[in-house]
CSV table of C-alpha atoms and ligand atoms in Angstrom, one decimal:
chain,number,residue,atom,x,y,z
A,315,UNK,CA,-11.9,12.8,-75.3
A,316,UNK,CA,-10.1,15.7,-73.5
A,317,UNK,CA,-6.9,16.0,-73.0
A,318,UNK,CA,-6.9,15.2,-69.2
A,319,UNK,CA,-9.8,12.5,-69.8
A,320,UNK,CA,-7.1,10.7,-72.1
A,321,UNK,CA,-4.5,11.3,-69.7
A,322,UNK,CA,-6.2,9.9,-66.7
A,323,UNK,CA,-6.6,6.3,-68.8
A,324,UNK,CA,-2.4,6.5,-68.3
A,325,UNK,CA,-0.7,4.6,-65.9
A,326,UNK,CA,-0.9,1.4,-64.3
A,327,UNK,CA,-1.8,1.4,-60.9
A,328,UNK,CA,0.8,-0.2,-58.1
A,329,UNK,CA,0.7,-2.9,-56.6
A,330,UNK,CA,-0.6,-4.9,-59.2
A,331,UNK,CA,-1.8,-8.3,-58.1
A,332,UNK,CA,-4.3,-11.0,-58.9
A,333,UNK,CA,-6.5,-13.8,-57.0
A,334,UNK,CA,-2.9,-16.1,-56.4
A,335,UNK,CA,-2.0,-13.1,-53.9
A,336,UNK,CA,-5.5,-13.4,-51.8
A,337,UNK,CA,-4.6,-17.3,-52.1
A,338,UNK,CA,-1.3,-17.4,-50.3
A,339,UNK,CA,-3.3,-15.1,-47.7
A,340,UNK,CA,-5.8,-17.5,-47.3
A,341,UNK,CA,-3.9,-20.4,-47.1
A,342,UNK,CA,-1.3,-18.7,-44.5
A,343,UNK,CA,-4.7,-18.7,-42.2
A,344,UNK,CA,-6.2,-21.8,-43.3
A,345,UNK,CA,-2.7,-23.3,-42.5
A,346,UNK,CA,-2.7,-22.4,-38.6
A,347,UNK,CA,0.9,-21.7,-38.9
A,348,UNK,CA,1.1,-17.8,-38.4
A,349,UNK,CA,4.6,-17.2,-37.8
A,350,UNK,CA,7.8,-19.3,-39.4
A,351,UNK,CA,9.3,-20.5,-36.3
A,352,UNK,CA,13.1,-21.3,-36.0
A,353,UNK,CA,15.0,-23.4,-38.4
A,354,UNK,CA,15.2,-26.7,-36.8
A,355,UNK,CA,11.2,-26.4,-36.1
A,356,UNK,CA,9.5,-24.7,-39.1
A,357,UNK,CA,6.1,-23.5,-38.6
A,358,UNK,CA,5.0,-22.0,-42.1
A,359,UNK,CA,6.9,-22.7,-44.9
A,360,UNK,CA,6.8,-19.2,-46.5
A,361,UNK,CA,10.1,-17.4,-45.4
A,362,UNK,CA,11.8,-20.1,-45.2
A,363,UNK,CA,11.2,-20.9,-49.2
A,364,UNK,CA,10.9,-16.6,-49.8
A,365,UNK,CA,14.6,-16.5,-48.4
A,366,UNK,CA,15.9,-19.3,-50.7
A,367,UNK,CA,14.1,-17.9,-53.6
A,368,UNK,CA,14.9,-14.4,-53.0
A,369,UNK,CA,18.8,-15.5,-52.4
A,370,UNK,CA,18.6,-17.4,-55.7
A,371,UNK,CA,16.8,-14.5,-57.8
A,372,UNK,CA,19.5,-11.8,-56.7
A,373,UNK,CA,22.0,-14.3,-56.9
A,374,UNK,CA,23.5,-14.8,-53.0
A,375,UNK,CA,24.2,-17.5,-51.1
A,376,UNK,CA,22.3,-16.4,-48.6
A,377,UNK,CA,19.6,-14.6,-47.8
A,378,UNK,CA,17.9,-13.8,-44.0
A,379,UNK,CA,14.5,-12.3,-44.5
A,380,UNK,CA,13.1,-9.3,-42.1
A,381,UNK,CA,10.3,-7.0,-41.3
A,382,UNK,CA,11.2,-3.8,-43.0
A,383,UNK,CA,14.5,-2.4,-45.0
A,384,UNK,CA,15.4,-0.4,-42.5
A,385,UNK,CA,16.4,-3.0,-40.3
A,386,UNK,CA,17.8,-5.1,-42.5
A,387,UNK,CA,20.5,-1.9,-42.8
A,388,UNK,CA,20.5,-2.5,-39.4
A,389,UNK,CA,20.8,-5.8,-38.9
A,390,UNK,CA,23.8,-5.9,-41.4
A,391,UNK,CA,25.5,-3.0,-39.5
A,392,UNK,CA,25.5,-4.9,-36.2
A,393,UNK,CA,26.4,-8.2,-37.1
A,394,UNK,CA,29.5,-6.1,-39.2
A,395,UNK,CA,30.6,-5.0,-35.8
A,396,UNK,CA,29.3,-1.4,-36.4
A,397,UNK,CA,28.7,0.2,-33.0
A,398,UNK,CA,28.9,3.3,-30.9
A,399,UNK,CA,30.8,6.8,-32.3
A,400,UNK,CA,32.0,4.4,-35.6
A,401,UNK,CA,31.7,6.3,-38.5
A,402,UNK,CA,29.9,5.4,-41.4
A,403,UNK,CA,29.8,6.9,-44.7
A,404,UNK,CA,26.1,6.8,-46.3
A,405,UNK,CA,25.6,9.1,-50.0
A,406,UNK,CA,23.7,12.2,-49.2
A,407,UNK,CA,20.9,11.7,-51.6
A,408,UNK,CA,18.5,9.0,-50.5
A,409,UNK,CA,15.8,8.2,-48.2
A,410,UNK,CA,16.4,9.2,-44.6
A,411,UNK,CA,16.4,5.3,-43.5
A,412,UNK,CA,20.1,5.0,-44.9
A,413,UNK,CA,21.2,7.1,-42.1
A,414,UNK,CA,18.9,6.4,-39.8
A,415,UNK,CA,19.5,2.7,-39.5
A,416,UNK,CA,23.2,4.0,-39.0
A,417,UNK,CA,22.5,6.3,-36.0
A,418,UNK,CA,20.3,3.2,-34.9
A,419,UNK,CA,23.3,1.4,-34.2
A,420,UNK,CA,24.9,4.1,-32.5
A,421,UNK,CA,27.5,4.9,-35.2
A,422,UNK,CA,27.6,8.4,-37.2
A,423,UNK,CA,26.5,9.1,-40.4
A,424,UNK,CA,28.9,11.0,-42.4
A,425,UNK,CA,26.8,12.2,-45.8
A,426,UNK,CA,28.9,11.8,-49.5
A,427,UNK,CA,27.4,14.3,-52.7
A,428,UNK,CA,26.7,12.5,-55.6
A,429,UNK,CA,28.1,12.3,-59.6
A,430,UNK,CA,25.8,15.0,-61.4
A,431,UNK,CA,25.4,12.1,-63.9
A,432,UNK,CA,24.1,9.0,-62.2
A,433,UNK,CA,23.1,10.7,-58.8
A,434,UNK,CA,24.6,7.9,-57.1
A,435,UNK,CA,27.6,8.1,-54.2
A,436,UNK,CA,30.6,9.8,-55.8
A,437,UNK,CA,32.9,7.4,-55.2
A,438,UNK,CA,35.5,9.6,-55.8
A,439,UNK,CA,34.9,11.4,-53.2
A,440,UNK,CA,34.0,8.5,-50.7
A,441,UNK,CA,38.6,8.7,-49.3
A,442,UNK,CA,38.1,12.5,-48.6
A,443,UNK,CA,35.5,11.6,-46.0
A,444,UNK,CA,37.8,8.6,-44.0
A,445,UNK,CA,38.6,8.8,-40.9
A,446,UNK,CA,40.2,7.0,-38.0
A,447,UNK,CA,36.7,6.6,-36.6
A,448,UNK,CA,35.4,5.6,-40.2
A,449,UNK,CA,34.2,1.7,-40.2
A,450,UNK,CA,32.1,1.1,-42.6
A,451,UNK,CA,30.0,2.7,-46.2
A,452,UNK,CA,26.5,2.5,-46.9
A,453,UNK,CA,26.6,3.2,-51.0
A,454,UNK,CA,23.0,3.5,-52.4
A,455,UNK,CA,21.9,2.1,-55.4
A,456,UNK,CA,19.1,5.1,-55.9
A,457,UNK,CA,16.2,4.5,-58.7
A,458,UNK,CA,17.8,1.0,-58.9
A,459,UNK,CA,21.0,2.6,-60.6
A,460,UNK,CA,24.1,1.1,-59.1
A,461,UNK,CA,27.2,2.7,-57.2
A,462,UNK,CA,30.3,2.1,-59.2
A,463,UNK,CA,31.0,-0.9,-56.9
A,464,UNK,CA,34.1,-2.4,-57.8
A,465,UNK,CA,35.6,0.7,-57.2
A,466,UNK,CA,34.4,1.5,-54.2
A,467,UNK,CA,35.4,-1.8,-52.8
A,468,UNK,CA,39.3,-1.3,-53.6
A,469,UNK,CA,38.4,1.7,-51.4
A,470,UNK,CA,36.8,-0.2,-48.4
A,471,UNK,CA,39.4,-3.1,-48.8
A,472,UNK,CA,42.2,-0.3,-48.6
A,473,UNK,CA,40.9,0.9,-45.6
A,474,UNK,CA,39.1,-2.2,-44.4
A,475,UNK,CA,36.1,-0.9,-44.2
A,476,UNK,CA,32.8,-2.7,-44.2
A,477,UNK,CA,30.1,-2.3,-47.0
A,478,UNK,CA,26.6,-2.5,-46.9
A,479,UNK,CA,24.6,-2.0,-50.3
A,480,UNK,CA,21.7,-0.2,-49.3
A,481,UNK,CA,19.6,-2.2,-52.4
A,482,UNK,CA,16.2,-0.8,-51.2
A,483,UNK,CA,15.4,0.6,-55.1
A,484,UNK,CA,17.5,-2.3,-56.6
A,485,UNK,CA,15.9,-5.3,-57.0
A,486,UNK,CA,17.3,-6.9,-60.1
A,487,UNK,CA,19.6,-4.3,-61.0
A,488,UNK,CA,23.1,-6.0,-62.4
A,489,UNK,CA,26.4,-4.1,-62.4
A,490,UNK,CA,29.4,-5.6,-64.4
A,491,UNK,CA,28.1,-8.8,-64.3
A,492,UNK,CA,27.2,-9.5,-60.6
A,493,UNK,CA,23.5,-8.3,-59.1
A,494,UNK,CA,24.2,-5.3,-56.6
A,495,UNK,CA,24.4,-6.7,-53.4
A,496,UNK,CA,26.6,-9.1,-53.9
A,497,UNK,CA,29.7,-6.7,-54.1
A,498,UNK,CA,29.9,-5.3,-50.3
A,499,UNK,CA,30.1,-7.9,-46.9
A,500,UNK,CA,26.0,-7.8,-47.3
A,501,UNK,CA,22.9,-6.2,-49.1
A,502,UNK,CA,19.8,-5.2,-47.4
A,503,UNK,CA,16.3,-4.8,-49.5
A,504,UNK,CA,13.0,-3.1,-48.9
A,505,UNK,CA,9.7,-4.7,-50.2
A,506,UNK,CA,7.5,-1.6,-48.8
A,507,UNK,CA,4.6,-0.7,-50.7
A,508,UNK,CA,5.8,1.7,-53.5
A,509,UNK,CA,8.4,-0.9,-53.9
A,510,UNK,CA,9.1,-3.3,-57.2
A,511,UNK,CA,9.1,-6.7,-55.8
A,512,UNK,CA,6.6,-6.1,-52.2
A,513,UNK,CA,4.4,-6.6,-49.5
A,514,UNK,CA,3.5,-3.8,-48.2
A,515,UNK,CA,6.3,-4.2,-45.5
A,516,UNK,CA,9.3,-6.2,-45.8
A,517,UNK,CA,13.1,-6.6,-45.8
A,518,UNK,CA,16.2,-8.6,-46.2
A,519,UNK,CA,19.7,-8.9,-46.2
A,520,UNK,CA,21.9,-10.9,-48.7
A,521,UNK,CA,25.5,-12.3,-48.0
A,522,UNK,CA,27.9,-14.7,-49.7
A,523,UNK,CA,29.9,-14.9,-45.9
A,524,UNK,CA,28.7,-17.8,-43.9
A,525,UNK,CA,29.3,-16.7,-40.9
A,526,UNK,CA,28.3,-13.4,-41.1
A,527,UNK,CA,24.6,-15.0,-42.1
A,528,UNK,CA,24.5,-17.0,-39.4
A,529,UNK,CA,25.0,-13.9,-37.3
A,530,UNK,CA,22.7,-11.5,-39.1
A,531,UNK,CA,19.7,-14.5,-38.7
A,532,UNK,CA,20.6,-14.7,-34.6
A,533,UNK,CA,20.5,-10.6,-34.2
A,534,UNK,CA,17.2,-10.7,-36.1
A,535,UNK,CA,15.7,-13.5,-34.2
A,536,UNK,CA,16.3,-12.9,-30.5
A,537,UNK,CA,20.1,-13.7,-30.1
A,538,UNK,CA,19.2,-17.5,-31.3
A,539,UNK,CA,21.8,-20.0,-32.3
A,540,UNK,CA,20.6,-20.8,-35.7
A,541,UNK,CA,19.1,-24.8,-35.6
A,542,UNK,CA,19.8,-24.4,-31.4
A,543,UNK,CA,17.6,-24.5,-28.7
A,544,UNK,CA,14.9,-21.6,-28.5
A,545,UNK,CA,15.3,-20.3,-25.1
A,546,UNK,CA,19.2,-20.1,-25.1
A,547,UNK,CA,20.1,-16.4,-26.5
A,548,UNK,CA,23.7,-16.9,-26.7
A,549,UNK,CA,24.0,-13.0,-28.5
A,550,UNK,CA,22.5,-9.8,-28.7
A,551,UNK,CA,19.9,-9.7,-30.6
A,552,UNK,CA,15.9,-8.5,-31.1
A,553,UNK,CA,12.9,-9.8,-33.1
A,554,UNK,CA,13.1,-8.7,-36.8
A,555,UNK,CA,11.5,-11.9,-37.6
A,556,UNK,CA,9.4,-11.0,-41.2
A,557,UNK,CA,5.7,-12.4,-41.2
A,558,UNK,CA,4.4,-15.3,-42.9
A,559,UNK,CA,2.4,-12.9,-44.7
A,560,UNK,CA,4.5,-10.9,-45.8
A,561,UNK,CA,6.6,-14.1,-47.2
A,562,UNK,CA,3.3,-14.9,-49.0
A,563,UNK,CA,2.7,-12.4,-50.6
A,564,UNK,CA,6.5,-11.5,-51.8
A,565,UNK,CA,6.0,-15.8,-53.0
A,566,UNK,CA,4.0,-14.4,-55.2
A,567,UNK,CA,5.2,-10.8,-56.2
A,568,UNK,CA,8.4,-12.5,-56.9
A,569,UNK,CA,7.2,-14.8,-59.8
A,570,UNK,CA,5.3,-11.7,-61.5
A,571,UNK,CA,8.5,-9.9,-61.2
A,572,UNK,CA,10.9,-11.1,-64.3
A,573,UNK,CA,7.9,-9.9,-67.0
A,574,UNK,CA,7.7,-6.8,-64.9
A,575,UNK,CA,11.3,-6.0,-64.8
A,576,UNK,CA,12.2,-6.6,-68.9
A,577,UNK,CA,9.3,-4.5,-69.7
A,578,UNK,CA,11.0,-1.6,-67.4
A,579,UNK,CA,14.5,-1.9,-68.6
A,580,UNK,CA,12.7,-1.9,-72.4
A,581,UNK,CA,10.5,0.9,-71.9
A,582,UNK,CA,13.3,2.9,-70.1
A,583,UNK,CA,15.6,2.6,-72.5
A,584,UNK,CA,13.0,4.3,-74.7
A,585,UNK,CA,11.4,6.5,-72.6
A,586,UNK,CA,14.9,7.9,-72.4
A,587,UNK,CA,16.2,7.9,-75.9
A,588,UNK,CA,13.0,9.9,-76.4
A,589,UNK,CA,13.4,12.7,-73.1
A,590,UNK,CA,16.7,13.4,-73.5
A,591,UNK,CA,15.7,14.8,-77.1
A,592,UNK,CA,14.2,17.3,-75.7
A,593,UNK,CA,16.5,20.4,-74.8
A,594,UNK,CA,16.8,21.1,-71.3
A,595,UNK,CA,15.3,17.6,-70.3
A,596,UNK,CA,18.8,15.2,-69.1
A,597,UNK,CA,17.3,11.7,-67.4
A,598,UNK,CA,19.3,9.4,-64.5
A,599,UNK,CA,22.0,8.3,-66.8
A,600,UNK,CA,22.7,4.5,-66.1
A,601,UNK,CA,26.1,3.9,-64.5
A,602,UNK,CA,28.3,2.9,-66.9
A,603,UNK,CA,29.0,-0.6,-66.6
A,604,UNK,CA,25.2,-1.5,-65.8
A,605,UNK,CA,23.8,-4.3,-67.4
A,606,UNK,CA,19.3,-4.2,-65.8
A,607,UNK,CA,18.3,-1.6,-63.7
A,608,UNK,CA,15.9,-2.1,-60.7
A,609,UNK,CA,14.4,1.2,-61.7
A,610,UNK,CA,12.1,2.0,-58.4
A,611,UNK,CA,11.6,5.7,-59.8
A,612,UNK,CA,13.0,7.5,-62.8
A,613,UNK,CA,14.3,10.7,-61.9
A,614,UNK,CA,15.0,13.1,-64.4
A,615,UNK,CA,16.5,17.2,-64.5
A,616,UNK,CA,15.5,20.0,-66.4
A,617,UNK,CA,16.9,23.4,-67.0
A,618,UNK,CA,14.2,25.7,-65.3
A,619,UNK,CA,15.7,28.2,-68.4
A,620,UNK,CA,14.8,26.2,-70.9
A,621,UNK,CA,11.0,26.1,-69.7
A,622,UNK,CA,10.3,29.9,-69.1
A,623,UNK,CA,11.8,29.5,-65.5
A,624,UNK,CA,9.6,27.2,-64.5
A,625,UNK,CA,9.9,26.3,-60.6
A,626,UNK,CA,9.8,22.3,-60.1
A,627,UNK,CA,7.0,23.0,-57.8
A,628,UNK,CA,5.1,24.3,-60.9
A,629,UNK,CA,6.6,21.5,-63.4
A,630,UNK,CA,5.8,19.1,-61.2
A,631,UNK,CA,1.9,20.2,-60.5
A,632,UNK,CA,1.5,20.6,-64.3
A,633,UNK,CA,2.3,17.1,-64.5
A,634,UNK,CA,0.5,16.8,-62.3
A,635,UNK,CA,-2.9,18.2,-62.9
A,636,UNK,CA,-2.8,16.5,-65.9
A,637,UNK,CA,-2.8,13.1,-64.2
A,638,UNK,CA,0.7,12.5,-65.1
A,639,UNK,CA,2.1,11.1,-61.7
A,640,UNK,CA,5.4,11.9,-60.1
A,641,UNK,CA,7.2,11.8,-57.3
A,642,UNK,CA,9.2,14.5,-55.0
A,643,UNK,CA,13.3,12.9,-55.0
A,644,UNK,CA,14.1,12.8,-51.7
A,645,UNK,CA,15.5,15.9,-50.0
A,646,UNK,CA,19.2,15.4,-49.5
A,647,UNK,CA,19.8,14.1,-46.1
A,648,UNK,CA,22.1,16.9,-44.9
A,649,UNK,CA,19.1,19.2,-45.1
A,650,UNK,CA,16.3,17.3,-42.8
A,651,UNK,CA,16.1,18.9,-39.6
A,652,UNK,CA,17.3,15.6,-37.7
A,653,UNK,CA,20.9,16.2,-39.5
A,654,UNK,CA,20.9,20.2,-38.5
A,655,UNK,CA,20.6,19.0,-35.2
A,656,UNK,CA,23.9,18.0,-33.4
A,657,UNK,CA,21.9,15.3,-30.8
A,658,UNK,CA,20.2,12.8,-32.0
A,659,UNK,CA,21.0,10.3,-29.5
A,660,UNK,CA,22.3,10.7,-26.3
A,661,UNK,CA,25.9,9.8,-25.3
A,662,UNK,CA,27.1,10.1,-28.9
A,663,UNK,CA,29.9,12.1,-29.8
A,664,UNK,CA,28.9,13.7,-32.8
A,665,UNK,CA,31.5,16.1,-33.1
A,666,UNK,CA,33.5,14.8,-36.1
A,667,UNK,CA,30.0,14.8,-38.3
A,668,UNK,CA,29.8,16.5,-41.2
A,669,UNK,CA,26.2,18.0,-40.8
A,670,UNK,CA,24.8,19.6,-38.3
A,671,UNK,CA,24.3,23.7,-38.0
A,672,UNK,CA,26.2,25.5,-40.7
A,673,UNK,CA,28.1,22.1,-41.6
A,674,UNK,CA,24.4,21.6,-43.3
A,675,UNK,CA,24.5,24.2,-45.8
A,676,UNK,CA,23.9,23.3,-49.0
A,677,UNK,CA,27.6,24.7,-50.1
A,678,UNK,CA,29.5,21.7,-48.1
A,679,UNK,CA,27.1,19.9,-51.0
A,680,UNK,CA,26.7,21.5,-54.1
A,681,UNK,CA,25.9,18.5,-56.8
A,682,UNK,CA,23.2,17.3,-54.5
A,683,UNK,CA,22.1,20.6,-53.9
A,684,UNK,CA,21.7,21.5,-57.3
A,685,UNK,CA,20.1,18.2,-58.9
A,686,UNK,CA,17.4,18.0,-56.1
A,687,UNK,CA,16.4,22.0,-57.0
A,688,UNK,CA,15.8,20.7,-60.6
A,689,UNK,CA,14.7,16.7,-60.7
A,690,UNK,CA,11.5,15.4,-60.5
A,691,UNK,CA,10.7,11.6,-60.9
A,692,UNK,CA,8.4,9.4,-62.3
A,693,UNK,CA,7.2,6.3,-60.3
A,694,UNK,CA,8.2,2.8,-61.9
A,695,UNK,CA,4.3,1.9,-62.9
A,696,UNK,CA,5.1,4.3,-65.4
A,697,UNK,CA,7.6,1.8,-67.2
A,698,UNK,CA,4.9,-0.5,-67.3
A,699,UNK,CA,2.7,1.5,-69.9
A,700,UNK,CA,2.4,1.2,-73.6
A,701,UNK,CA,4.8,3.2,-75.4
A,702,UNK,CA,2.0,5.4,-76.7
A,703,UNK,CA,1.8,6.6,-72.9
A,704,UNK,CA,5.1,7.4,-72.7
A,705,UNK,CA,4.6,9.1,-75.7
A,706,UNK,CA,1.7,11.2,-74.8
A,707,UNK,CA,4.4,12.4,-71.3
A,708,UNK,CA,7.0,13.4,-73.6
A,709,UNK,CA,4.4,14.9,-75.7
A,710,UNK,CA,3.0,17.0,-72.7
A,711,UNK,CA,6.5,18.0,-71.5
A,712,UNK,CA,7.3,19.5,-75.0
A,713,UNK,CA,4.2,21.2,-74.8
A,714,UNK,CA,5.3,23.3,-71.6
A,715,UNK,CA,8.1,24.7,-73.8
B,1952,PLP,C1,17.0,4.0,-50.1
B,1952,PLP,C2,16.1,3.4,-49.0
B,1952,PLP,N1,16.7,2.7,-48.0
B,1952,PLP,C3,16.0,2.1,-47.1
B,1952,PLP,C4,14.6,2.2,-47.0
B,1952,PLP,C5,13.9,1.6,-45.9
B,1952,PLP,O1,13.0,0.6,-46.3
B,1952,PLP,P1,11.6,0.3,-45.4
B,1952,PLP,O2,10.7,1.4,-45.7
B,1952,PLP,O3,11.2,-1.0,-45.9
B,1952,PLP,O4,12.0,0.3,-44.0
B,1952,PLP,C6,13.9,2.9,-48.1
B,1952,PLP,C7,12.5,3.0,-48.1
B,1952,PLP,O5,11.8,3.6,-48.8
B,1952,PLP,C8,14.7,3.5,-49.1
B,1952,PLP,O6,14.1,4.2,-50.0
């Protein structure tokens, strides 16, 4: 068998799901009961029980389930008492929804670089960025490797800021002994397609504050009083209601999940022993202080020296074209064309921002800068091959030496 033959037998394919998925479906249209209905009159059962086990498996008291993990950043942001010209400090390196759910609300996004180690926020430079106008911080837990938490909430409380754990890439991940999400006021989730626990579409936000629960649940359900009467809106608020499909399905995802996670963390930990051998290879080093990892990707550098001066263009297609998957990191936010641009919603004073025209050049971010010209990442299937895969990957990267 040829090299490429061999290689195309890799990688397990995402999602991965079996008859009890097309079950739940079934059953969710069997049932009658197509949407969940309020809390004093359920409907279908599914997000009501998805929310309680999906509180229970990250380890809240709460948990308010949604339609997609952008607005559960939302959600959180609003019921926090984020609103117009507040600024909000989101890490630069991430998917453009961490911003975007901020400008959403009509607040700023002010964009943090990231440690060259874990390329996660830099908390130390989170104070540099504060403000008067500065209300709240967005840290991202990217690839499922967390923000050094407990230090940047001395920050927040210092300044009284609010915090919103932007967990989309986290599901499971545990820093110094509490799951991530659990450290800022609230924790929003994304169970999109590419994600580790999903549904194609989905999202949620975890809180141990009562109150601020019962306000996230009335935003994303029409302004309702939780257990009050239907037609009496007594907030704010819009329909973020998640599906009973959706809930199905994560019913489902969720119990596969556990096996799926310990067999990422394992084959992680070795994947990386094993790259980080190779010169000019350095992979997402864990935070210290992490105990599981969510791992959504697995992002790792090289040193286009040490390969001939290899482009990460060309790295990445000879991975490539040898039916080794990867995917692109996300381009730092301060370089999408929406953050060159200085109005991006009308009536907001973005003058304070720290993007837009030359404020986005690279220089004003130069660790971000650098690691996204040299990573490449590998999607989280990946974890869930044989070690003789992983092998065969570290094998081929040799090879382009
Ligand atoms: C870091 C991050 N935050 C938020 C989101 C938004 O989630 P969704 O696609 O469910 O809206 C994503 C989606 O990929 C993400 O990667």
């Amino acid at each position: 068998m040829s090299f490429k033959q061999e290689a195309k037998r890799q990688f397990p394919k995402w999602p991965i799901y079996d008859s009890s998925e097309v079950e739940a479906l079934a059953n969710v249209i069997k049932s009658g009961n197509w949407w969940c209905g309020a809390p004093g009159v359920h409907q279908g059962e599914n997000v009501w029980k998805f929310q309680e086990d999906f509180a229970k498996f990250q380890g809240a008291k709460h948990c308010i389930a949604v339609f997609n993990g952008t607005v559960a950043i939302e959600v959180a942001l609003l019921a926090l008492g984020i609103g117009l010209g507040d600024e909000v400090i989101v890490s630069d390196y991430t998917f453009v929804a961490s911003a975007s759910a901020v400008v959403a609300t009509n607040a700023v996004p002010i964009f943090c670089d990231i440690d060259p180690d874990t390329f996660v926020m830099d908390v130390n430079k989170v104070e540099g960025l504060i403000t008067t106008r500065t209300k709240a911080i967005v840290p991202v837990h990217l690839a499922g490797n967390p923000v050094e938490m407990d230090k940047l909430m001395e920050i927040a409380d210092k300044h009284n800021l609010k915090v919103v754990e932007d967990s989309a890439h986290a599901h499971g991940s545990k820093y110094k002994g509490k799951h991530v999400g659990n450290w800022g006021h609230a924790g929003s989730f994304s169970f999109q397609a590419s994600k580790v626990l999903t549904a194609g579409e989905g999202g949620a936000v975890i809180t141990n504050e009562d109150e601020l629960a019962d306000l996230i649940y009335s935003i994303s359900d029409c302004g309702r009083k939780k257990n009050g009467y239907g037609y009496a809106h007594f907030i704010y608020g819009t329909n973020y209601r998640m599906s009973e499909y959706q809930a199905a399905i994560l019913l489902e995802q969720i119990k596969k999940f556990p096996a799926q996670h310990k067999l990422r963390n394992q084959n992680a930990q070795y994947f990386m022993k094993k790259l980080n051998n190779i010169d000019g290879i350095r992979v997402m080093n864990p935070t210290p202080g992490t105990e599981k990892l969510g791992y959504y990707v697995y992002p790792f550098i090289f040193e286009p020296e040490k390969f001939g001066n290899i482009s990460k263009l060309e790295f990445k297609e000879k991975l490539n074209r040898n039916e080794i998957p990867t995917d692109d990191c996300y381009p730092p936010l301060h370089r999408l064309d929406c953050f060159k641009n200085m109005d991006l919603r009308k009536g907001i004073d973005y003058s304070n921002a720290n993007w837009g025209g030359t404020k986005s050049d690279d220089k004003n971010f130069p660790i971000v800068s650098d690691i996204y010209s040299r990573s490449i990442e590998f999607p989280h299937e990946m974890l869930l091959a044989s070690k003789e895969k992983l092998d065969f990957v570290v094998d081929f990267i040799k090879s382009l030496k």
